[in-house]
Amino acid sequence: MKGVVFRGDRKLEITDFSDPTPGPDDVILEIKASGMCGSDLKWYRAEDLPKAKAALGFGGAGDIIAGHEPCGVVVEVGKNVPSTQARVSMRAMQHHYLGCGSCPQCSTGWPQVCEVGLTHVWGTTHHGSHARYMKVPAKTLVPLPEEISFVGGAAISCGTGTAWGILKRLELKSEDSIVVFGQGPVGLSVTQFAKSFGAEVIAVDLSDERLGYAKRLGADHTLNPLQHEELPAAVRDLTRGLGANASVDTTASPVARRDAVLSLRPWGRCVYVGEGGDVTFDVSNDIIRRQATIMGSWVFSTVQQLECARFVASRGIDVDQLFTDSWKLDDAKAAYESFDKQTGGKGVILPSD
């Protein structure tokens, strides 16, 4: 089979691999949709990819098939896998982290916070979903409801699931207002979900094109920082002088991170999800005396992934609206050149087409 391998410095190759075979506790997924995630760009853009991976403890893995938003159909099952866990023809997503399996974090569905240390990250240390087939432990599968398309399931497998995890951290209520910094795939998903909760949503982005997508997904207001000298003041103007109840930063920009906190009313809650970088505050005036709460959120648990899928299915939320581009596997080079511009919505690779 063919698989996409990142080479760094905005280069990738479509390389030949042997079709995978399952171990006793594994399954083989035929990938119907493999989402493109903003975190993929970290490896795609890296000037020295081996050094970048080694810095995060992921060195020495060799050629690894990219992609960590898999969704597809089980086509082969290992001999030890019970039918209650996986079966041939089962529609499934995958949770793309696997830790030790027994520490308090792993045992409650949070393998990415494994107290022993991550052992598997699909698409980084182990072959990912930018290929027709993918071998994974059966216990990492999450069932895909019939009401959700494979493309929608791919979104839930990372970006949209991450948005769900953010809103669970914020405990967002229908009477709340929320300002979402960054309207890439994760920010757009936050916007769509927050509106489905009944909240008042303010979408922020430097791209008017992405703000247009946010509006179509339910944003009540849109703000482009290039048109506002003081963005927190613009947020207060839209919230009757109060500021937002909640905010999210998906950008990792130090300016956006600070504005996300300064846009809050007293007792407001902010979640940071954009990776890397830093931010500087006047701690007393910006945080303590405003009773602000700042939280981090790292993707989602296995329980939350299923919870998110069931919510999408039961509410009829059209997650497919997030996608603006779909690509065949052979077009992966053009797909990432387009995605790298970060002006559109979400992209997906369809390896089985």
CSV table of C-alpha atoms in Angstrom, one decimal:
chain,number,residue,atom,x,y,z
A,1,MET,CA,0.0,0.0,0.0
A,2,LYS,CA,1.0,3.7,-0.3
A,3,GLY,CA,1.4,5.9,2.7
A,4,VAL,CA,2.3,9.6,3.2
A,5,VAL,CA,5.6,10.3,5.0
A,6,PHE,CA,6.5,13.8,6.1
A,7,ARG,CA,10.1,14.8,5.4
A,8,GLY,CA,10.1,18.2,7.0
A,9,ASP,CA,10.8,21.6,5.4
A,10,ARG,CA,7.4,21.4,3.8
A,11,LYS,CA,8.1,18.2,1.9
A,12,LEU,CA,6.4,14.8,1.9
A,13,GLU,CA,6.6,11.6,0.0
A,14,ILE,CA,4.1,8.9,-1.0
A,15,THR,CA,6.0,5.8,-0.1
A,16,ASP,CA,5.3,2.0,-0.6
A,17,PHE,CA,4.7,0.0,2.5
A,18,SER,CA,3.6,-3.6,3.1
A,19,ASP,CA,-0.1,-4.1,4.0
A,20,PRO,CA,-0.3,-4.5,7.8
A,21,THR,CA,-1.3,-7.7,9.4
A,22,PRO,CA,-2.9,-7.8,12.9
A,23,GLY,CA,-1.2,-9.1,16.0
A,24,PRO,CA,-3.4,-11.1,18.4
A,25,ASP,CA,-4.8,-8.0,20.1
A,26,ASP,CA,-5.0,-5.8,17.0
A,27,VAL,CA,-7.4,-4.9,14.2
A,28,ILE,CA,-6.8,-3.6,10.7
A,29,LEU,CA,-8.9,-0.6,9.8
A,30,GLU,CA,-9.6,0.2,6.2
A,31,ILE,CA,-9.3,4.0,6.3
A,32,LYS,CA,-12.3,5.7,4.7
A,33,ALA,CA,-11.3,9.2,5.9
A,34,SER,CA,-8.1,10.6,7.4
A,35,GLY,CA,-8.4,14.2,8.6
A,36,MET,CA,-5.7,16.8,8.3
A,37,CYS,CA,-4.9,18.4,11.6
A,38,GLY,CA,-3.1,21.7,12.4
A,39,SER,CA,-0.6,19.7,14.5
A,40,ASP,CA,0.4,17.8,11.4
A,41,LEU,CA,1.9,21.0,10.2
A,42,LYS,CA,4.4,20.9,13.0
A,43,TRP,CA,6.1,17.9,11.4
A,44,TYR,CA,5.4,19.0,7.8
A,45,ARG,CA,7.1,22.3,8.4
A,46,ALA,CA,10.0,21.2,10.7
A,47,GLU,CA,13.3,22.4,9.2
A,48,ASP,CA,15.0,19.4,10.9
A,49,LEU,CA,12.3,16.7,11.4
A,50,PRO,CA,14.4,14.1,13.2
A,51,LYS,CA,15.6,16.8,15.7
A,52,ALA,CA,12.1,18.1,16.2
A,53,LYS,CA,10.8,14.7,17.0
A,54,ALA,CA,13.7,13.9,19.2
A,55,ALA,CA,13.1,17.1,21.2
A,56,LEU,CA,9.6,15.8,22.1
A,57,GLY,CA,10.9,12.2,22.9
A,58,PHE,CA,9.8,10.7,19.5
A,59,GLY,CA,13.2,10.0,17.9
A,60,GLY,CA,14.4,7.0,16.1
A,61,ALA,CA,11.1,5.8,14.6
A,62,GLY,CA,12.2,5.8,10.9
A,63,ASP,CA,9.7,6.3,8.1
A,64,ILE,CA,6.3,6.7,9.7
A,65,ILE,CA,3.0,7.1,7.9
A,66,ALA,CA,1.4,10.4,8.8
A,67,GLY,CA,-2.1,11.1,9.9
A,68,HIS,CA,-3.8,10.8,13.3
A,69,GLU,CA,-7.5,11.4,12.6
A,70,PRO,CA,-8.6,7.9,11.3
A,71,CYS,CA,-12.0,6.7,10.6
A,72,GLY,CA,-13.0,3.6,8.7
A,73,VAL,CA,-14.2,0.0,8.8
A,74,VAL,CA,-12.6,-3.0,10.5
A,75,VAL,CA,-11.5,-5.5,7.9
A,76,GLU,CA,-9.4,-7.9,10.0
A,77,VAL,CA,-9.4,-8.9,13.7
A,78,GLY,CA,-6.6,-10.5,15.8
A,79,LYS,CA,-7.3,-13.9,17.4
A,80,ASN,CA,-7.6,-12.5,20.9
A,81,VAL,CA,-10.0,-9.7,20.2
A,82,PRO,CA,-13.5,-10.3,21.6
A,83,SER,CA,-16.5,-9.5,19.4
A,84,THR,CA,-17.7,-7.1,22.0
A,85,GLN,CA,-14.6,-5.0,21.4
A,86,ALA,CA,-14.3,-5.2,17.6
A,87,ARG,CA,-15.7,-7.2,14.7
A,88,VAL,CA,-15.3,-7.2,10.9
A,89,SER,CA,-17.4,-4.5,9.2
A,90,MET,CA,-17.6,-2.4,12.4
A,91,ARG,CA,-17.5,1.3,11.7
A,92,ALA,CA,-14.9,2.9,13.9
A,93,MET,CA,-12.8,5.9,14.9
A,94,GLN,CA,-9.6,5.5,16.9
A,95,HIS,CA,-8.1,7.3,19.9
A,96,HIS,CA,-4.6,8.0,18.6
A,97,TYR,CA,-2.7,7.7,21.9
A,98,LEU,CA,-1.7,4.7,24.0
A,99,GLY,CA,0.1,4.8,27.3
A,100,CYS,CA,1.0,2.2,29.9
A,101,GLY,CA,-2.6,1.2,30.3
A,102,SER,CA,-2.6,0.9,34.1
A,103,CYS,CA,-1.7,4.2,35.7
A,104,PRO,CA,-4.5,6.4,37.1
A,105,GLN,CA,-4.5,8.5,33.8
A,106,CYS,CA,-4.6,5.6,31.4
A,107,SER,CA,-7.2,3.7,33.4
A,108,THR,CA,-9.6,6.6,33.2
A,109,GLY,CA,-9.2,7.1,29.5
A,110,TRP,CA,-6.4,9.7,29.3
A,111,PRO,CA,-3.4,7.9,27.8
A,112,GLN,CA,-1.9,11.1,26.5
A,113,VAL,CA,-1.3,12.1,30.2
A,114,CYS,CA,0.2,8.7,31.0
A,115,GLU,CA,2.2,8.9,34.2
A,116,VAL,CA,4.7,6.4,32.9
A,117,GLY,CA,5.2,8.1,29.5
A,118,LEU,CA,3.5,7.8,26.2
A,119,THR,CA,4.5,4.7,24.2
A,120,HIS,CA,2.4,5.1,21.0
A,121,VAL,CA,1.3,8.2,19.1
A,122,TRP,CA,-0.2,7.1,15.8
A,123,GLY,CA,1.1,9.2,12.9
A,124,THR,CA,4.2,10.2,14.9
A,125,THR,CA,5.7,7.0,16.5
A,126,HIS,CA,3.5,4.4,14.8
A,127,HIS,CA,2.0,4.3,11.3
A,128,GLY,CA,-0.9,6.6,11.0
A,129,SER,CA,-4.0,7.0,8.8
A,130,HIS,CA,-2.7,8.6,5.6
A,131,ALA,CA,-2.8,5.2,4.0
A,132,ARG,CA,-5.4,2.7,3.0
A,133,TYR,CA,-4.9,0.4,6.0
A,134,MET,CA,-3.9,1.0,9.6
A,135,LYS,CA,-3.0,-1.5,12.3
A,136,VAL,CA,-4.2,-0.5,15.8
A,137,PRO,CA,-4.9,-2.2,19.1
A,138,ALA,CA,-8.5,-3.1,19.3
A,139,LYS,CA,-8.8,-1.3,22.7
A,140,THR,CA,-8.1,2.0,21.0
A,141,LEU,CA,-11.2,1.9,18.8
A,142,VAL,CA,-14.2,4.1,19.4
A,143,PRO,CA,-17.5,3.0,17.7
A,144,LEU,CA,-18.8,5.4,15.0
A,145,PRO,CA,-22.6,5.9,15.1
A,146,GLU,CA,-24.4,5.2,11.9
A,147,GLU,CA,-25.7,8.8,11.7
A,148,ILE,CA,-22.2,10.2,11.3
A,149,SER,CA,-20.2,10.0,8.0
A,150,PHE,CA,-16.7,8.7,7.9
A,151,VAL,CA,-15.5,12.2,7.2
A,152,GLY,CA,-17.4,13.4,10.3
A,153,GLY,CA,-15.8,10.6,12.3
A,154,ALA,CA,-12.4,11.7,11.2
A,155,ALA,CA,-13.0,15.2,12.6
A,156,ILE,CA,-14.2,13.8,15.9
A,157,SER,CA,-11.0,11.7,16.1
A,158,CYS,CA,-9.0,14.8,16.8
A,159,GLY,CA,-9.9,18.4,16.0
A,160,THR,CA,-13.7,18.3,16.7
A,161,GLY,CA,-13.1,15.9,19.7
A,162,THR,CA,-10.6,18.4,21.0
A,163,ALA,CA,-13.3,21.2,20.8
A,164,TRP,CA,-15.6,19.0,22.8
A,165,GLY,CA,-12.9,18.5,25.4
A,166,ILE,CA,-12.4,22.3,25.6
A,167,LEU,CA,-16.1,23.0,26.2
A,168,LYS,CA,-16.3,20.3,28.8
A,169,ARG,CA,-13.4,22.0,30.6
A,170,LEU,CA,-15.2,25.3,30.4
A,171,GLU,CA,-18.6,23.9,31.6
A,172,LEU,CA,-20.2,26.2,29.0
A,173,LYS,CA,-23.8,27.1,29.7
A,174,SER,CA,-26.5,28.3,27.3
A,175,GLU,CA,-26.6,31.7,29.0
A,176,ASP,CA,-22.9,32.2,28.5
A,177,SER,CA,-21.0,34.3,26.0
A,178,ILE,CA,-17.8,32.8,24.6
A,179,VAL,CA,-15.0,34.4,22.4
A,180,VAL,CA,-13.1,31.9,20.2
A,181,PHE,CA,-9.6,33.0,19.1
A,182,GLY,CA,-8.6,31.2,15.8
A,183,GLN,CA,-11.1,29.8,13.4
A,184,GLY,CA,-9.1,26.9,12.0
A,185,PRO,CA,-10.6,23.4,12.3
A,186,VAL,CA,-10.5,23.3,16.2
A,187,GLY,CA,-11.8,26.9,16.6
A,188,LEU,CA,-14.6,26.3,14.0
A,189,SER,CA,-15.6,23.2,15.9
A,190,VAL,CA,-15.7,25.1,19.2
A,191,THR,CA,-17.9,27.7,17.4
A,192,GLN,CA,-20.3,25.1,16.1
A,193,PHE,CA,-20.6,23.2,19.4
A,194,ALA,CA,-20.9,26.4,21.5
A,195,LYS,CA,-23.8,27.6,19.3
A,196,SER,CA,-25.5,24.2,19.6
A,197,PHE,CA,-25.3,24.7,23.4
A,198,GLY,CA,-27.1,28.0,23.0
A,199,ALA,CA,-24.2,30.2,23.9
A,200,GLU,CA,-23.5,33.6,22.3
A,201,VAL,CA,-20.4,33.1,20.2
A,202,ILE,CA,-17.8,35.7,19.1
A,203,ALA,CA,-15.4,34.3,16.5
A,204,VAL,CA,-11.9,35.9,16.1
A,205,ASP,CA,-9.5,35.4,13.2
A,206,LEU,CA,-7.1,37.3,10.9
A,207,SER,CA,-8.7,35.6,7.9
A,208,ASP,CA,-12.0,37.1,6.6
A,209,GLU,CA,-12.5,33.8,4.8
A,210,ARG,CA,-12.3,31.8,8.0
A,211,LEU,CA,-14.6,34.3,9.7
A,212,GLY,CA,-17.1,33.6,6.9
A,213,TYR,CA,-17.0,29.9,7.7
A,214,ALA,CA,-17.5,30.8,11.4
A,215,LYS,CA,-20.6,32.8,10.6
A,216,ARG,CA,-22.0,29.9,8.6
A,217,LEU,CA,-21.4,27.6,11.6
A,218,GLY,CA,-23.4,29.9,13.9
A,219,ALA,CA,-21.1,32.6,15.2
A,220,ASP,CA,-23.2,35.6,16.4
A,221,HIS,CA,-20.4,38.1,15.9
A,222,THR,CA,-17.0,38.0,14.1
A,223,LEU,CA,-13.9,40.1,14.8
A,224,ASN,CA,-10.7,40.6,12.8
A,225,PRO,CA,-7.9,41.9,15.0
A,226,LEU,CA,-6.5,43.8,12.0
A,227,GLN,CA,-9.6,46.0,12.2
A,228,HIS,CA,-9.5,46.6,16.0
A,229,GLU,CA,-6.7,48.3,17.9
A,230,GLU,CA,-8.0,46.9,21.3
A,231,LEU,CA,-9.7,43.6,20.7
A,232,PRO,CA,-10.8,43.1,24.4
A,233,ALA,CA,-12.6,46.5,24.1
A,234,ALA,CA,-14.4,45.2,21.0
A,235,VAL,CA,-15.5,42.1,22.9
A,236,ARG,CA,-16.9,44.2,25.7
A,237,ASP,CA,-18.8,46.3,23.2
A,238,LEU,CA,-20.5,43.1,21.9
A,239,THR,CA,-21.3,41.9,25.4
A,240,ARG,CA,-23.0,44.9,26.8
A,241,GLY,CA,-19.9,46.3,28.4
A,242,LEU,CA,-19.3,43.1,30.5
A,243,GLY,CA,-16.8,41.0,28.6
A,244,ALA,CA,-17.3,37.3,27.8
A,245,ASN,CA,-18.0,34.6,30.3
A,246,ALA,CA,-15.6,32.2,28.6
A,247,SER,CA,-12.8,32.3,26.0
A,248,VAL,CA,-10.6,29.9,24.0
A,249,ASP,CA,-7.3,30.4,22.3
A,250,THR,CA,-6.4,27.9,19.6
A,251,THR,CA,-3.7,30.0,18.0
A,252,ALA,CA,-0.7,29.9,20.3
A,253,SER,CA,-0.2,33.6,19.5
A,254,PRO,CA,1.1,35.5,22.6
A,255,VAL,CA,-1.2,38.5,21.7
A,256,ALA,CA,-4.2,36.3,21.3
A,257,ARG,CA,-3.5,34.4,24.5
A,258,ARG,CA,-3.4,37.7,26.4
A,259,ASP,CA,-6.5,39.1,24.7
A,260,ALA,CA,-8.3,35.8,25.5
A,261,VAL,CA,-7.9,36.6,29.2
A,262,LEU,CA,-8.5,40.4,28.9
A,263,SER,CA,-11.7,39.8,27.0
A,264,LEU,CA,-13.2,38.0,30.0
A,265,ARG,CA,-15.6,39.6,32.5
A,266,PRO,CA,-14.8,39.1,36.2
A,267,TRP,CA,-14.9,35.4,37.2
A,268,GLY,CA,-14.4,34.4,33.5
A,269,ARG,CA,-12.8,31.1,32.4
A,270,CYS,CA,-10.2,30.7,29.6
A,271,VAL,CA,-8.9,27.6,28.0
A,272,TYR,CA,-5.6,27.4,26.1
A,273,VAL,CA,-5.3,24.7,23.5
A,274,GLY,CA,-2.8,26.1,20.9
A,275,GLU,CA,0.5,24.4,21.5
A,276,GLY,CA,3.9,26.0,22.1
A,277,GLY,CA,5.1,29.6,22.7
A,278,ASP,CA,4.6,31.8,25.7
A,279,VAL,CA,2.5,34.7,27.1
A,280,THR,CA,3.2,37.5,29.5
A,281,PHE,CA,0.7,38.9,32.0
A,282,ASP,CA,0.4,41.6,34.7
A,283,VAL,CA,-0.6,38.8,37.1
A,284,SER,CA,-2.3,41.0,39.7
A,285,ASN,CA,-4.3,43.2,37.4
A,286,ASP,CA,-5.0,40.7,34.5
A,287,ILE,CA,-5.7,37.6,36.6
A,288,ILE,CA,-5.9,37.8,40.4
A,289,ARG,CA,-8.0,40.9,40.7
A,290,ARG,CA,-10.3,39.9,38.0
A,291,GLN,CA,-10.8,36.4,39.5
A,292,ALA,CA,-9.9,34.8,36.1
A,293,THR,CA,-9.4,31.1,35.7
A,294,ILE,CA,-7.0,29.9,33.0
A,295,MET,CA,-6.9,26.2,32.0
A,296,GLY,CA,-5.1,24.0,29.6
A,297,SER,CA,-6.9,21.3,27.5
A,298,TRP,CA,-5.1,18.5,25.7
A,299,VAL,CA,-7.3,16.7,23.2
A,300,PHE,CA,-9.9,14.4,24.9
A,301,SER,CA,-10.4,11.1,26.7
A,302,THR,CA,-11.6,7.9,25.1
A,303,VAL,CA,-14.9,8.4,27.1
A,304,GLN,CA,-15.3,12.0,25.7
A,305,GLN,CA,-14.6,10.9,22.1
A,306,LEU,CA,-17.6,8.5,22.3
A,307,GLU,CA,-19.6,11.1,24.2
A,308,CYS,CA,-18.9,13.7,21.5
A,309,ALA,CA,-19.9,11.3,18.7
A,310,ARG,CA,-23.2,10.4,20.5
A,311,PHE,CA,-23.9,14.1,21.0
A,312,VAL,CA,-23.3,14.9,17.3
A,313,ALA,CA,-25.5,12.0,16.2
A,314,SER,CA,-28.4,12.7,18.6
A,315,ARG,CA,-28.5,16.4,17.8
A,316,GLY,CA,-28.0,16.0,14.1
A,317,ILE,CA,-25.0,18.4,14.1
A,318,ASP,CA,-23.5,18.6,10.6
A,319,VAL,CA,-19.8,18.2,11.4
A,320,ASP,CA,-19.2,17.7,7.6
A,321,GLN,CA,-19.7,21.5,7.2
A,322,LEU,CA,-16.2,22.0,8.7
A,323,PHE,CA,-14.6,20.5,5.6
A,324,THR,CA,-13.8,22.7,2.7
A,325,ASP,CA,-11.4,20.3,0.9
A,326,SER,CA,-11.1,16.6,0.2
A,327,TRP,CA,-8.2,14.9,-1.5
A,328,LYS,CA,-7.2,11.5,-2.8
A,329,LEU,CA,-4.1,9.9,-1.3
A,330,ASP,CA,-2.1,10.5,-4.5
A,331,ASP,CA,-2.8,14.3,-4.2
A,332,ALA,CA,-1.3,14.6,-0.7
A,333,LYS,CA,1.4,17.0,-1.8
A,334,ALA,CA,-1.1,19.4,-3.1
A,335,ALA,CA,-3.3,18.8,-0.1
A,336,TYR,CA,-0.7,19.9,2.4
A,337,GLU,CA,0.5,22.8,0.3
A,338,SER,CA,-3.1,24.1,0.4
A,339,PHE,CA,-3.6,23.3,4.1
A,340,ASP,CA,-0.3,25.0,5.0
A,341,LYS,CA,-1.8,28.4,4.0
A,342,GLN,CA,-4.2,28.1,6.9
A,343,THR,CA,-6.9,30.2,5.2
A,344,GLY,CA,-9.5,27.5,4.5
A,345,GLY,CA,-11.5,25.1,6.6
A,346,LYS,CA,-10.7,21.5,7.4
A,347,GLY,CA,-9.2,19.2,4.8
A,348,VAL,CA,-9.5,15.4,4.6
A,349,ILE,CA,-7.6,12.7,2.7
A,350,LEU,CA,-9.7,9.8,1.4
A,351,PRO,CA,-7.2,6.9,1.1
A,352,SER,CA,-9.7,4.3,-0.2
A,353,ASP,CA,-10.9,6.4,-3.2
